[in-house]
mmCIF file of C-alpha atoms in Angstrom:
data_model
loop_
_atom_site.group_PDB
_atom_site.id
_atom_site.type_symbol
_atom_site.label_atom_id
_atom_site.label_comp_id
_atom_site.label_asym_id
_atom_site.label_seq_id
_atom_site.Cartn_x
_atom_site.Cartn_y
_atom_site.Cartn_z
ATOM 1 C CA MET A 1 9.488 -49.303 -60.709
ATOM 2 C CA ASN A 2 9.862 -46.950 -57.754
ATOM 3 C CA THR A 3 9.799 -43.328 -58.916
ATOM 4 C CA THR A 4 9.776 -41.787 -55.433
ATOM 5 C CA ALA A 5 12.487 -39.175 -54.931
ATOM 6 C CA PRO A 6 15.158 -40.134 -52.399
ATOM 7 C CA HIS A 7 14.845 -38.620 -48.938
ATOM 8 C CA THR A 8 17.945 -36.457 -49.145
ATOM 9 C CA PRO A 9 18.442 -33.485 -46.787
ATOM 10 C CA ARG A 10 17.392 -31.214 -49.631
ATOM 11 C CA HIS A 11 14.090 -33.047 -50.177
ATOM 12 C CA ARG A 12 13.384 -33.159 -46.437
ATOM 13 C CA ALA A 13 14.066 -29.435 -46.189
ATOM 14 C CA GLU A 14 11.754 -28.666 -49.099
ATOM 15 C CA ALA A 15 9.002 -30.770 -47.523
ATOM 16 C CA ALA A 16 9.425 -29.025 -44.194
ATOM 17 C CA ALA A 17 9.267 -25.630 -45.839
ATOM 18 C CA ARG A 18 6.114 -26.297 -47.843
ATOM 19 C CA PRO A 19 2.698 -26.991 -46.263
ATOM 20 C CA ALA A 20 0.743 -29.766 -47.955
ATOM 21 C CA ASP A 21 -1.670 -27.333 -49.593
ATOM 22 C CA GLY A 22 0.300 -24.104 -49.862
ATOM 23 C CA PRO A 23 3.430 -22.350 -51.059
ATOM 24 C CA ALA A 24 6.832 -22.621 -49.449
ATOM 25 C CA VAL A 25 7.179 -20.984 -46.056
ATOM 26 C CA ARG A 26 9.612 -18.081 -46.000
ATOM 27 C CA VAL A 27 11.988 -17.665 -43.066
ATOM 28 C CA VAL A 28 13.877 -14.586 -41.907
ATOM 29 C CA VAL A 29 16.591 -14.818 -39.268
ATOM 30 C CA VAL A 30 16.860 -11.714 -37.090
ATOM 31 C CA ILE A 31 20.158 -11.330 -35.229
ATOM 32 C CA PRO A 32 20.304 -8.535 -32.626
ATOM 33 C CA ALA A 33 23.903 -7.427 -32.189
ATOM 34 C CA HIS A 34 25.725 -4.980 -29.944
ATOM 35 C CA ASP A 35 29.498 -4.910 -30.481
ATOM 36 C CA GLU A 36 29.596 -8.461 -31.843
ATOM 37 C CA GLU A 37 32.261 -8.190 -34.559
ATOM 38 C CA GLN A 38 34.126 -11.205 -33.173
ATOM 39 C CA ALA A 39 31.182 -13.592 -32.927
ATOM 40 C CA LEU A 40 29.114 -12.712 -36.007
ATOM 41 C CA PRO A 41 31.125 -14.520 -38.720
ATOM 42 C CA ALA A 42 30.659 -17.927 -37.083
ATOM 43 C CA THR A 43 26.985 -17.231 -36.402
ATOM 44 C CA VAL A 44 26.208 -16.286 -40.011
ATOM 45 C CA ALA A 45 28.332 -19.180 -41.282
ATOM 46 C CA SER A 46 26.204 -21.628 -39.286
ATOM 47 C CA LEU A 47 23.159 -20.285 -41.133
ATOM 48 C CA ALA A 48 24.843 -20.764 -44.503
ATOM 49 C CA ALA A 49 25.522 -24.393 -43.532
ATOM 50 C CA GLN A 50 21.837 -25.192 -42.903
ATOM 51 C CA THR A 51 20.207 -28.084 -44.749
ATOM 52 C CA ARG A 52 17.310 -25.669 -45.228
ATOM 53 C CA ARG A 53 18.776 -22.217 -45.568
ATOM 54 C CA PRO A 54 16.741 -19.238 -44.361
ATOM 55 C CA ASP A 55 15.421 -16.924 -47.048
ATOM 56 C CA ARG A 56 16.938 -13.866 -45.425
ATOM 57 C CA VAL A 57 19.394 -13.022 -42.659
ATOM 58 C CA LEU A 58 18.961 -9.624 -41.011
ATOM 59 C CA VAL A 59 21.489 -8.318 -38.495
ATOM 60 C CA VAL A 60 20.153 -5.430 -36.418
ATOM 61 C CA SER A 61 23.033 -3.462 -34.932
ATOM 62 C CA ASP A 62 22.050 -1.743 -31.716
ATOM 63 C CA ASN A 63 24.353 1.149 -30.830
ATOM 64 C CA SER A 64 27.468 -0.807 -31.799
ATOM 65 C CA THR A 65 30.793 0.954 -31.420
ATOM 66 C CA ASP A 66 32.915 -1.640 -33.225
ATOM 67 C CA ALA A 67 32.856 -3.077 -36.764
ATOM 68 C CA THR A 68 29.651 -5.085 -36.273
ATOM 69 C CA VAL A 69 27.914 -3.491 -39.282
ATOM 70 C CA ALA A 70 30.847 -3.989 -41.659
ATOM 71 C CA VAL A 71 31.466 -7.554 -40.479
ATOM 72 C CA ALA A 72 27.784 -8.481 -40.896
ATOM 73 C CA ARG A 73 27.699 -7.114 -44.442
ATOM 74 C CA ALA A 74 30.936 -8.880 -45.321
ATOM 75 C CA ALA A 75 29.386 -12.138 -44.088
ATOM 76 C CA GLY A 76 26.501 -11.676 -46.524
ATOM 77 C CA ALA A 77 23.753 -10.556 -44.151
ATOM 78 C CA ASP A 78 21.356 -7.681 -44.603
ATOM 79 C CA VAL A 79 21.981 -5.006 -41.985
ATOM 80 C CA MET A 80 19.895 -2.353 -40.276
ATOM 81 C CA GLU A 81 20.774 -0.072 -37.384
ATOM 82 C CA THR A 82 18.364 0.818 -34.603
ATOM 83 C CA VAL A 83 17.078 4.362 -34.320
ATOM 84 C CA GLY A 84 16.554 5.915 -30.893
ATOM 85 C CA ASN A 85 16.391 2.544 -29.169
ATOM 86 C CA THR A 86 16.520 2.639 -25.363
ATOM 87 C CA ALA A 87 14.956 -0.784 -24.786
ATOM 88 C CA ARG A 88 18.093 -2.805 -25.541
ATOM 89 C CA LYS A 89 17.524 -6.247 -27.094
ATOM 90 C CA ALA A 90 13.716 -6.104 -26.949
ATOM 91 C CA GLY A 91 13.683 -2.714 -28.648
ATOM 92 C CA ALA A 92 16.140 -3.820 -31.329
ATOM 93 C CA LEU A 93 14.051 -6.901 -32.089
ATOM 94 C CA ASN A 94 10.844 -4.868 -32.267
ATOM 95 C CA GLN A 95 12.373 -2.452 -34.770
ATOM 96 C CA ALA A 96 13.787 -5.268 -36.898
ATOM 97 C CA ILE A 97 10.696 -7.491 -36.917
ATOM 98 C CA ALA A 98 8.562 -4.513 -37.965
ATOM 99 C CA THR A 99 10.538 -4.345 -41.231
ATOM 100 C CA THR A 100 10.036 -8.017 -42.144
ATOM 101 C CA THR A 101 7.204 -9.879 -43.863
ATOM 102 C CA GLU A 102 8.317 -13.521 -43.847
ATOM 103 C CA ASP A 103 6.050 -16.294 -42.499
ATOM 104 C CA VAL A 104 8.468 -17.439 -39.797
ATOM 105 C CA VAL A 105 10.803 -15.244 -37.762
ATOM 106 C CA MET A 106 13.848 -16.892 -36.279
ATOM 107 C CA VAL A 107 15.569 -14.934 -33.516
ATOM 108 C CA LEU A 108 19.227 -15.851 -33.129
ATOM 109 C CA ASP A 109 21.762 -14.405 -30.706
ATOM 110 C CA ALA A 110 24.867 -12.956 -32.333
ATOM 111 C CA ASP A 111 27.168 -15.203 -30.274
ATOM 112 C CA THR A 112 25.302 -18.431 -31.036
ATOM 113 C CA THR A 113 25.760 -21.091 -33.697
ATOM 114 C CA ILE A 114 23.165 -23.717 -34.562
ATOM 115 C CA ALA A 115 23.189 -27.353 -35.668
ATOM 116 C CA PRO A 116 23.051 -27.833 -39.480
ATOM 117 C CA THR A 117 19.494 -29.228 -39.379
ATOM 118 C CA PHE A 118 18.154 -26.613 -36.940
ATOM 119 C CA VAL A 119 15.974 -24.650 -39.380
ATOM 120 C CA GLU A 120 14.800 -27.779 -41.183
ATOM 121 C CA GLU A 121 13.721 -29.496 -37.972
ATOM 122 C CA GLY A 122 12.014 -26.394 -36.619
ATOM 123 C CA LEU A 123 9.987 -25.914 -39.791
ATOM 124 C CA ALA A 124 9.025 -29.591 -39.769
ATOM 125 C CA VAL A 125 7.562 -29.213 -36.266
ATOM 126 C CA LEU A 126 5.635 -26.083 -37.263
ATOM 127 C CA ALA A 127 4.314 -27.830 -40.392
ATOM 128 C CA SER A 128 3.169 -30.959 -38.554
ATOM 129 C CA GLU A 129 1.804 -29.369 -35.359
ATOM 130 C CA PRO A 130 -0.517 -26.406 -36.064
ATOM 131 C CA GLU A 131 -1.016 -25.770 -32.345
ATOM 132 C CA VAL A 132 2.700 -25.037 -31.910
ATOM 133 C CA ALA A 133 3.543 -21.346 -32.274
ATOM 134 C CA ALA A 134 7.282 -21.543 -31.708
ATOM 135 C CA VAL A 135 10.149 -24.005 -31.684
ATOM 136 C CA GLY A 136 13.271 -23.262 -29.677
ATOM 137 C CA GLY A 137 16.645 -24.860 -29.437
ATOM 138 C CA VAL A 138 18.308 -26.580 -26.514
ATOM 139 C CA PHE A 139 21.483 -24.678 -25.813
ATOM 140 C CA ARG A 140 24.879 -25.900 -24.809
ATOM 141 C CA GLY A 141 28.153 -24.134 -24.158
ATOM 142 C CA ARG A 142 31.197 -23.772 -26.330
ATOM 143 C CA PRO A 143 34.161 -26.001 -25.360
ATOM 144 C CA PRO A 144 34.727 -25.036 -21.714
ATOM 145 C CA GLN A 145 37.956 -23.628 -20.346
ATOM 146 C CA GLY A 146 38.547 -23.949 -16.631
ATOM 147 C CA TYR A 147 36.469 -24.936 -13.632
ATOM 148 C CA LEU A 148 33.707 -22.334 -13.931
ATOM 149 C CA GLN A 149 32.934 -23.010 -17.573
ATOM 150 C CA HIS A 150 32.974 -26.779 -17.072
ATOM 151 C CA CYS A 151 30.341 -26.340 -14.355
ATOM 152 C CA GLN A 152 28.211 -24.274 -16.725
ATOM 153 C CA ALA A 153 28.630 -26.883 -19.459
ATOM 154 C CA ASN A 154 27.453 -29.623 -17.094
ATOM 155 C CA GLU A 155 24.490 -27.491 -16.067
ATOM 156 C CA TYR A 156 23.445 -27.026 -19.701
ATOM 157 C CA THR A 157 23.912 -30.741 -20.395
ATOM 158 C CA ARG A 158 21.575 -31.609 -17.531
ATOM 159 C CA TYR A 159 19.012 -29.126 -18.829
ATOM 160 C CA GLY A 160 19.049 -30.919 -22.181
ATOM 161 C CA VAL A 161 18.518 -34.264 -20.445
ATOM 162 C CA GLN A 162 15.599 -32.793 -18.502
ATOM 163 C CA VAL A 163 13.967 -31.458 -21.680
ATOM 164 C CA ASP A 164 14.457 -34.821 -23.370
ATOM 165 C CA LEU A 165 12.904 -36.738 -20.477
ATOM 166 C CA THR A 166 9.943 -34.440 -19.818
ATOM 167 C CA GLY A 167 9.296 -33.124 -23.320
ATOM 168 C CA ARG A 168 8.392 -29.802 -21.736
ATOM 169 C CA THR A 169 9.686 -26.400 -22.822
ATOM 170 C CA ALA A 170 10.103 -24.300 -19.683
ATOM 171 C CA VAL A 171 11.290 -21.193 -21.534
ATOM 172 C CA LEU A 172 11.507 -20.552 -25.257
ATOM 173 C CA THR A 173 15.203 -19.788 -25.399
ATOM 174 C CA GLY A 174 16.209 -16.387 -26.676
ATOM 175 C CA THR A 175 19.421 -17.817 -28.115
ATOM 176 C CA ALA A 176 17.717 -19.495 -31.097
ATOM 177 C CA ALA A 177 13.999 -19.953 -31.786
ATOM 178 C CA LEU A 178 11.595 -19.973 -34.744
ATOM 179 C CA VAL A 179 8.212 -18.296 -34.243
ATOM 180 C CA ARG A 180 5.218 -18.054 -36.563
ATOM 181 C CA ARG A 181 4.557 -14.497 -37.692
ATOM 182 C CA THR A 182 0.852 -14.963 -36.979
ATOM 183 C CA ALA A 183 1.674 -15.727 -33.330
ATOM 184 C CA LEU A 184 3.947 -12.697 -33.065
ATOM 185 C CA GLN A 185 1.171 -10.532 -34.477
ATOM 186 C CA GLU A 186 -1.262 -11.921 -31.905
ATOM 187 C CA VAL A 187 1.179 -10.974 -29.156
ATOM 188 C CA ALA A 188 1.638 -7.461 -30.553
ATOM 189 C CA ASP A 189 -2.138 -6.962 -30.811
ATOM 190 C CA ALA A 190 -2.709 -8.182 -27.230
ATOM 191 C CA ARG A 191 -0.122 -5.910 -25.621
ATOM 192 C CA GLY A 192 -1.637 -3.285 -23.356
ATOM 193 C CA SER A 193 -4.777 -5.345 -22.738
ATOM 194 C CA VAL A 194 -4.494 -9.109 -22.297
ATOM 195 C CA LEU A 195 -0.702 -8.917 -22.133
ATOM 196 C CA PRO A 196 1.670 -6.438 -20.467
ATOM 197 C CA GLY A 197 3.544 -3.919 -22.562
ATOM 198 C CA GLU A 198 2.847 -1.390 -25.292
ATOM 199 C CA ARG A 199 0.336 -2.252 -28.004
ATOM 200 C CA GLY A 200 2.119 -3.115 -31.237
ATOM 201 C CA ASP A 201 5.313 -4.374 -29.580
ATOM 202 C CA VAL A 202 6.200 -8.012 -30.133
ATOM 203 C CA TYR A 203 8.659 -7.934 -27.236
ATOM 204 C CA ASP A 204 7.859 -6.132 -24.000
ATOM 205 C CA ARG A 205 10.370 -3.296 -23.939
ATOM 206 C CA HIS A 206 10.265 -3.213 -20.124
ATOM 207 C CA ALA A 207 11.244 -6.880 -19.647
ATOM 208 C CA ILE A 208 14.901 -7.571 -18.867
ATOM 209 C CA THR A 209 14.491 -11.225 -19.899
ATOM 210 C CA GLU A 210 12.565 -10.925 -23.137
ATOM 211 C CA ASP A 211 12.629 -14.660 -23.865
ATOM 212 C CA SER A 212 10.863 -15.721 -20.663
ATOM 213 C CA GLU A 213 8.364 -12.874 -21.085
ATOM 214 C CA LEU A 214 7.554 -13.961 -24.654
ATOM 215 C CA THR A 215 7.143 -17.516 -23.351
ATOM 216 C CA LEU A 216 4.496 -16.321 -20.882
ATOM 217 C CA ALA A 217 2.847 -14.188 -23.570
ATOM 218 C CA LEU A 218 2.525 -17.038 -26.071
ATOM 219 C CA ARG A 219 1.282 -19.481 -23.437
ATOM 220 C CA THR A 220 -1.213 -16.940 -22.088
ATOM 221 C CA LEU A 221 -2.663 -16.728 -25.605
ATOM 222 C CA GLY A 222 -3.041 -20.520 -25.679
ATOM 223 C CA HIS A 223 -0.077 -21.468 -27.859
ATOM 224 C CA GLU A 224 2.112 -24.546 -27.515
ATOM 225 C CA LEU A 225 5.927 -24.473 -27.580
ATOM 226 C CA ARG A 226 8.490 -27.131 -28.422
ATOM 227 C CA SER A 227 12.226 -27.620 -27.840
ATOM 228 C CA PRO A 228 13.484 -30.780 -29.586
ATOM 229 C CA VAL A 229 16.828 -31.829 -28.110
ATOM 230 C CA THR A 230 18.211 -32.438 -31.595
ATOM 231 C CA MET A 231 17.845 -28.714 -32.308
ATOM 232 C CA SER A 232 21.021 -27.761 -30.509
ATOM 233 C CA CYS A 233 22.508 -24.299 -30.367
ATOM 234 C CA THR A 234 25.936 -23.462 -29.019
ATOM 235 C CA THR A 235 26.523 -20.253 -27.123
ATOM 236 C CA GLU A 236 29.119 -18.482 -25.005
ATOM 237 C CA LEU A 237 29.885 -19.541 -21.441
ATOM 238 C CA MET A 238 30.535 -16.871 -18.847
ATOM 239 C CA PRO A 239 34.309 -16.420 -18.397
ATOM 240 C CA THR A 240 34.376 -15.093 -14.816
ATOM 241 C CA ALA A 241 32.449 -15.522 -11.582
ATOM 242 C CA GLY A 242 31.362 -11.892 -11.745
ATOM 243 C CA ASP A 243 29.980 -12.292 -15.267
ATOM 244 C CA LEU A 244 28.138 -15.455 -14.245
ATOM 245 C CA HIS A 245 26.655 -13.759 -11.181
ATOM 246 C CA ARG A 246 25.401 -10.781 -13.180
ATOM 247 C CA GLN A 247 23.959 -13.042 -15.878
ATOM 248 C CA ARG A 248 22.036 -15.187 -13.413
ATOM 249 C CA VAL A 249 20.819 -12.247 -11.341
ATOM 250 C CA ARG A 250 19.329 -10.837 -14.548
ATOM 251 C CA TRP A 251 17.742 -14.183 -15.441
ATOM 252 C CA TYR A 252 16.248 -14.728 -11.976
ATOM 253 C CA LYS A 253 15.160 -11.119 -11.499
ATOM 254 C CA GLY A 254 13.684 -11.045 -15.003
ATOM 255 C CA MET A 255 11.495 -14.066 -14.348
ATOM 256 C CA LEU A 256 10.344 -12.685 -10.991
ATOM 257 C CA ASP A 257 9.467 -9.361 -12.640
ATOM 258 C CA ASN A 258 7.574 -11.110 -15.433
ATOM 259 C CA LEU A 259 5.565 -13.254 -13.028
ATOM 260 C CA ALA A 260 4.672 -10.204 -10.941
ATOM 261 C CA GLU A 261 3.515 -8.430 -14.101
ATOM 262 C CA TYR A 262 1.309 -11.327 -15.212
ATOM 263 C CA GLY A 263 -0.011 -12.269 -11.780
ATOM 264 C CA LEU A 264 -1.116 -15.734 -10.718
ATOM 265 C CA THR A 265 -2.940 -17.357 -13.645
ATOM 266 C CA ARG A 266 -3.440 -20.806 -15.140
ATOM 267 C CA THR A 267 -0.344 -20.114 -17.218
ATOM 268 C CA THR A 268 1.928 -18.747 -14.503
ATOM 269 C CA TRP A 269 1.143 -20.952 -11.514
ATOM 270 C CA ARG A 270 3.666 -23.592 -12.594
ATOM 271 C CA TYR A 271 6.387 -20.950 -12.981
ATOM 272 C CA VAL A 272 5.509 -19.425 -9.622
ATOM 273 C CA GLY A 273 5.826 -22.889 -8.099
ATOM 274 C CA GLN A 274 9.280 -23.270 -9.641
ATOM 275 C CA GLN A 275 10.412 -20.010 -8.062
ATOM 276 C CA VAL A 276 9.006 -21.061 -4.685
ATOM 277 C CA MET A 277 10.795 -24.408 -4.883
ATOM 278 C CA LEU A 278 14.010 -22.654 -5.888
ATOM 279 C CA ALA A 279 13.723 -20.466 -2.796
ATOM 280 C CA VAL A 280 12.955 -23.470 -0.581
ATOM 281 C CA GLY A 281 15.890 -25.396 -2.046
ATOM 282 C CA THR A 282 18.208 -22.478 -1.392
ATOM 283 C CA LEU A 283 17.107 -22.241 2.243
ATOM 284 C CA MET A 284 17.372 -26.011 2.739
ATOM 285 C CA MET A 285 20.890 -26.072 1.325
ATOM 286 C CA ALA A 286 21.912 -23.242 3.652
ATOM 287 C CA ALA A 287 20.365 -25.030 6.639
ATOM 288 C CA TYR A 288 22.042 -28.323 5.703
ATOM 289 C CA LEU A 289 25.473 -26.730 5.402
ATOM 290 C CA LEU A 290 25.020 -24.861 8.678
ATOM 291 C CA LEU A 291 23.952 -28.041 10.477
ATOM 292 C CA THR A 292 26.918 -29.946 9.036
ATOM 293 C CA VAL A 293 29.371 -27.282 10.191
ATOM 294 C CA VAL A 294 27.838 -27.183 13.684
ATOM 295 C CA THR A 295 28.002 -30.968 14.104
ATOM 296 C CA LEU A 296 31.596 -31.083 12.867
ATOM 297 C CA VAL A 297 32.662 -28.301 15.229
ATOM 298 C CA THR A 298 30.893 -29.847 18.220
ATOM 299 C CA GLY A 299 32.121 -33.356 17.448
ATOM 300 C CA THR A 300 28.605 -34.777 17.108
ATOM 301 C CA PHE A 301 28.740 -35.539 13.383
ATOM 302 C CA THR A 302 27.643 -39.064 12.435
ATOM 303 C CA LEU A 303 26.866 -40.600 9.050
ATOM 304 C CA SER A 304 23.810 -42.839 9.152
ATOM 305 C CA PRO A 305 23.255 -45.593 6.545
ATOM 306 C CA LEU A 306 20.113 -43.786 5.368
ATOM 307 C CA TRP A 307 21.894 -40.524 4.610
ATOM 308 C CA ALA A 308 24.800 -42.409 3.060
ATOM 309 C CA ALA A 309 22.353 -44.109 0.681
ATOM 310 C CA VAL A 310 20.712 -40.780 -0.146
ATOM 311 C CA GLY A 311 24.130 -39.318 -0.862
ATOM 312 C CA LEU A 312 25.032 -42.175 -3.193
ATOM 313 C CA VAL A 313 21.793 -41.730 -5.140
ATOM 314 C CA PHE A 314 22.532 -38.011 -5.430
ATOM 315 C CA VAL A 315 26.036 -38.669 -6.773
ATOM 316 C CA ALA A 316 24.736 -41.284 -9.214
ATOM 317 C CA GLU A 317 22.135 -38.867 -10.579
ATOM 318 C CA ARG A 318 24.738 -36.141 -11.066
ATOM 319 C CA LEU A 319 27.003 -38.584 -12.859
ATOM 320 C CA VAL A 320 24.446 -40.234 -15.131
ATOM 321 C CA THR A 321 22.971 -36.950 -16.359
ATOM 322 C CA VAL A 322 26.330 -35.784 -17.771
ATOM 323 C CA TRP A 323 27.642 -39.172 -18.869
ATOM 324 C CA GLY A 324 27.357 -38.387 -22.559
ATOM 325 C CA ALA A 325 29.302 -35.129 -22.220
ATOM 326 C CA GLY A 326 32.683 -36.808 -21.912
ATOM 327 C CA ARG A 327 35.316 -37.837 -19.398
ATOM 328 C CA ARG A 328 35.956 -34.401 -17.909
ATOM 329 C CA ALA A 329 32.249 -33.802 -17.351
ATOM 330 C CA ARG A 330 31.939 -37.148 -15.581
ATOM 331 C CA LEU A 331 35.004 -36.488 -13.433
ATOM 332 C CA LEU A 332 33.669 -33.103 -12.347
ATOM 333 C CA ALA A 333 30.322 -34.661 -11.422
ATOM 334 C CA ALA A 334 31.970 -37.510 -9.520
ATOM 335 C CA LEU A 335 33.976 -35.085 -7.372
ATOM 336 C CA VAL A 336 30.662 -33.608 -6.131
ATOM 337 C CA LEU A 337 32.126 -30.733 -4.093
ATOM 338 C CA PRO A 338 33.119 -28.493 -7.053
ATOM 339 C CA GLU A 339 29.581 -28.615 -8.428
ATOM 340 C CA LEU A 340 28.097 -28.031 -4.984
ATOM 341 C CA LEU A 341 30.158 -24.850 -4.728
ATOM 342 C CA TYR A 342 28.889 -23.849 -8.171
ATOM 343 C CA ASP A 343 25.305 -24.488 -7.050
ATOM 344 C CA LEU A 344 25.909 -22.273 -4.030
ATOM 345 C CA ALA A 345 27.062 -19.498 -6.370
ATOM 346 C CA LEU A 346 23.817 -19.819 -8.341
ATOM 347 C CA GLN A 347 21.780 -19.761 -5.145
ATOM 348 C CA ARG A 348 23.609 -16.622 -4.065
ATOM 349 C CA ALA A 349 22.613 -15.044 -7.388
ATOM 350 C CA PHE A 350 18.995 -16.047 -6.777
ATOM 351 C CA LEU A 351 19.016 -14.465 -3.319
ATOM 352 C CA HIS A 352 20.507 -11.292 -4.797
ATOM 353 C CA ALA A 353 17.809 -11.251 -7.483
ATOM 354 C CA ALA A 354 15.079 -11.834 -4.899
ATOM 355 C CA ALA A 355 16.392 -8.947 -2.797
ATOM 356 C CA LEU A 356 16.374 -6.651 -5.835
ATOM 357 C CA PHE A 357 12.830 -7.784 -6.638
ATOM 358 C CA VAL A 358 11.518 -7.208 -3.116
ATOM 359 C CA THR A 359 13.139 -3.773 -2.878
ATOM 360 C CA ARG A 360 12.020 -2.919 -6.439
ATOM 361 C CA ARG A 361 15.516 -2.120 -7.613
ATOM 362 C CA GLN A 362 16.725 -2.701 -11.145
ATOM 363 C CA THR A 363 19.543 -4.917 -12.334
ATOM 364 C CA THR A 364 21.967 -4.154 -15.124
ATOM 365 C CA TRP A 365 22.431 -5.820 -18.498
ATOM 366 C CA ASN A 366 25.779 -7.609 -18.599
ATOM 367 C CA HIS A 367 27.370 -7.610 -22.055
ATOM 368 C CA VAL A 368 30.314 -9.979 -22.390
ATOM 369 C CA ALA A 369 32.470 -9.539 -25.471
ATOM 370 C CA ALA A 370 32.625 -12.772 -27.442
ATOM 371 C CA THR A 371 35.820 -14.330 -28.680
ATOM 372 C CA ALA A 372 36.342 -15.287 -32.281
#
C-alpha cells in the first residue's frame, strides 16, 4: 500500500521551506513604500494568496504623506517608519532589513503583485541550488491602456522570452526577489572594501538603481542568481511619455554609475559590453533613419531583395516574441512603426542618461502614484 503523502501545493511548499537536514526556513517580505496607499492592499493580498505564505510581512514607510501606514496595518502587515532617511529606497531597505532575523529576505515593491507560487518556487530554487544567493521574478505590466503602455507590455514580454531562452539573469529585479540572509550579510561586510558603499549597508545608499548595484555586488562575491520565468510579478506601467523617459533615464544612468564605481572586472565586463552595444545600436539606428530620409528626399531610395529579406526576418522576430501575449500585442508588433517609435524614445532616454553620466550630473527619482 502506498503511504506517500500526495504532492499538494501545501506539501510542496513545506518541502521547499525545509532543508533536508534542518528546520523550516523563515521568510520575511520587506515592502518599501512611499505614498502607496492605493497599491498596497493588492500587494499584501497577493502575499496572503501564496501557496507558501511568508512568515512575516514588513512594510517600511519612507516619509509617506498619505495613509500608507494605516492601510498597511489594516491589510495585516507589520509596519515601521524610517528615521532620518535621505537615501530613498536603499536607505529604507537598509533600515528595515537591520530589524529582521529571518533566513530569507524577500524585497517586494509596493506596487507589485506576485504569482501565487512565487515564494514556493523561489524557496525551492534556494533549497536545491546552494550556489544561488538570490532568486528574482520576471516582471510584466498590468493590463495596458493606450499605445505607450502596450509598447511597454510588449517590451516586458520580450524580456521574459529572452530570460527563458538564455536562462541568464541580467539584473536581479528590485520589484520582487528572495535573497539569502547570509548573502546579504556578506554584502554588508564587504562594503567599503571589496564593494562600494558604507560598511554595514546591504544596499549602497549612493546608488540610484539599487537592484542593479546589488546584482553586481552579489556576482562580485561569487554568487549565482536565478530568474525562473514562472515566477512572474506584475507591476505598474508608466502612464505618460514623460514618466517613461524619467524612469529609463534613471535606469540607464544608474547602471552607468554602478559600472563606473566597480570598474572593469571579470564580473562587469559583460555589462560594460551591453552598454557599448546599446550605444552602438542607438547610433546605427540614427544613421539608418538619416540615410533613409536623405534617399527619400533625393529620390534615390531603392529596396533591394537582401534588405527586404532582412526586414521580413526582423518583423517575424518581433511578432513571434510577443505571440503569447494576445491579439493586441501581435497587432502592435506587426505594424512595426509604432514600436520603432517607442524604441527611439528609449534610445533618446539612453542618450540623455549618457550625457548626464559624462557631465557627472545627477538624475531625479520619479515617483508615480499607483492606481487602485
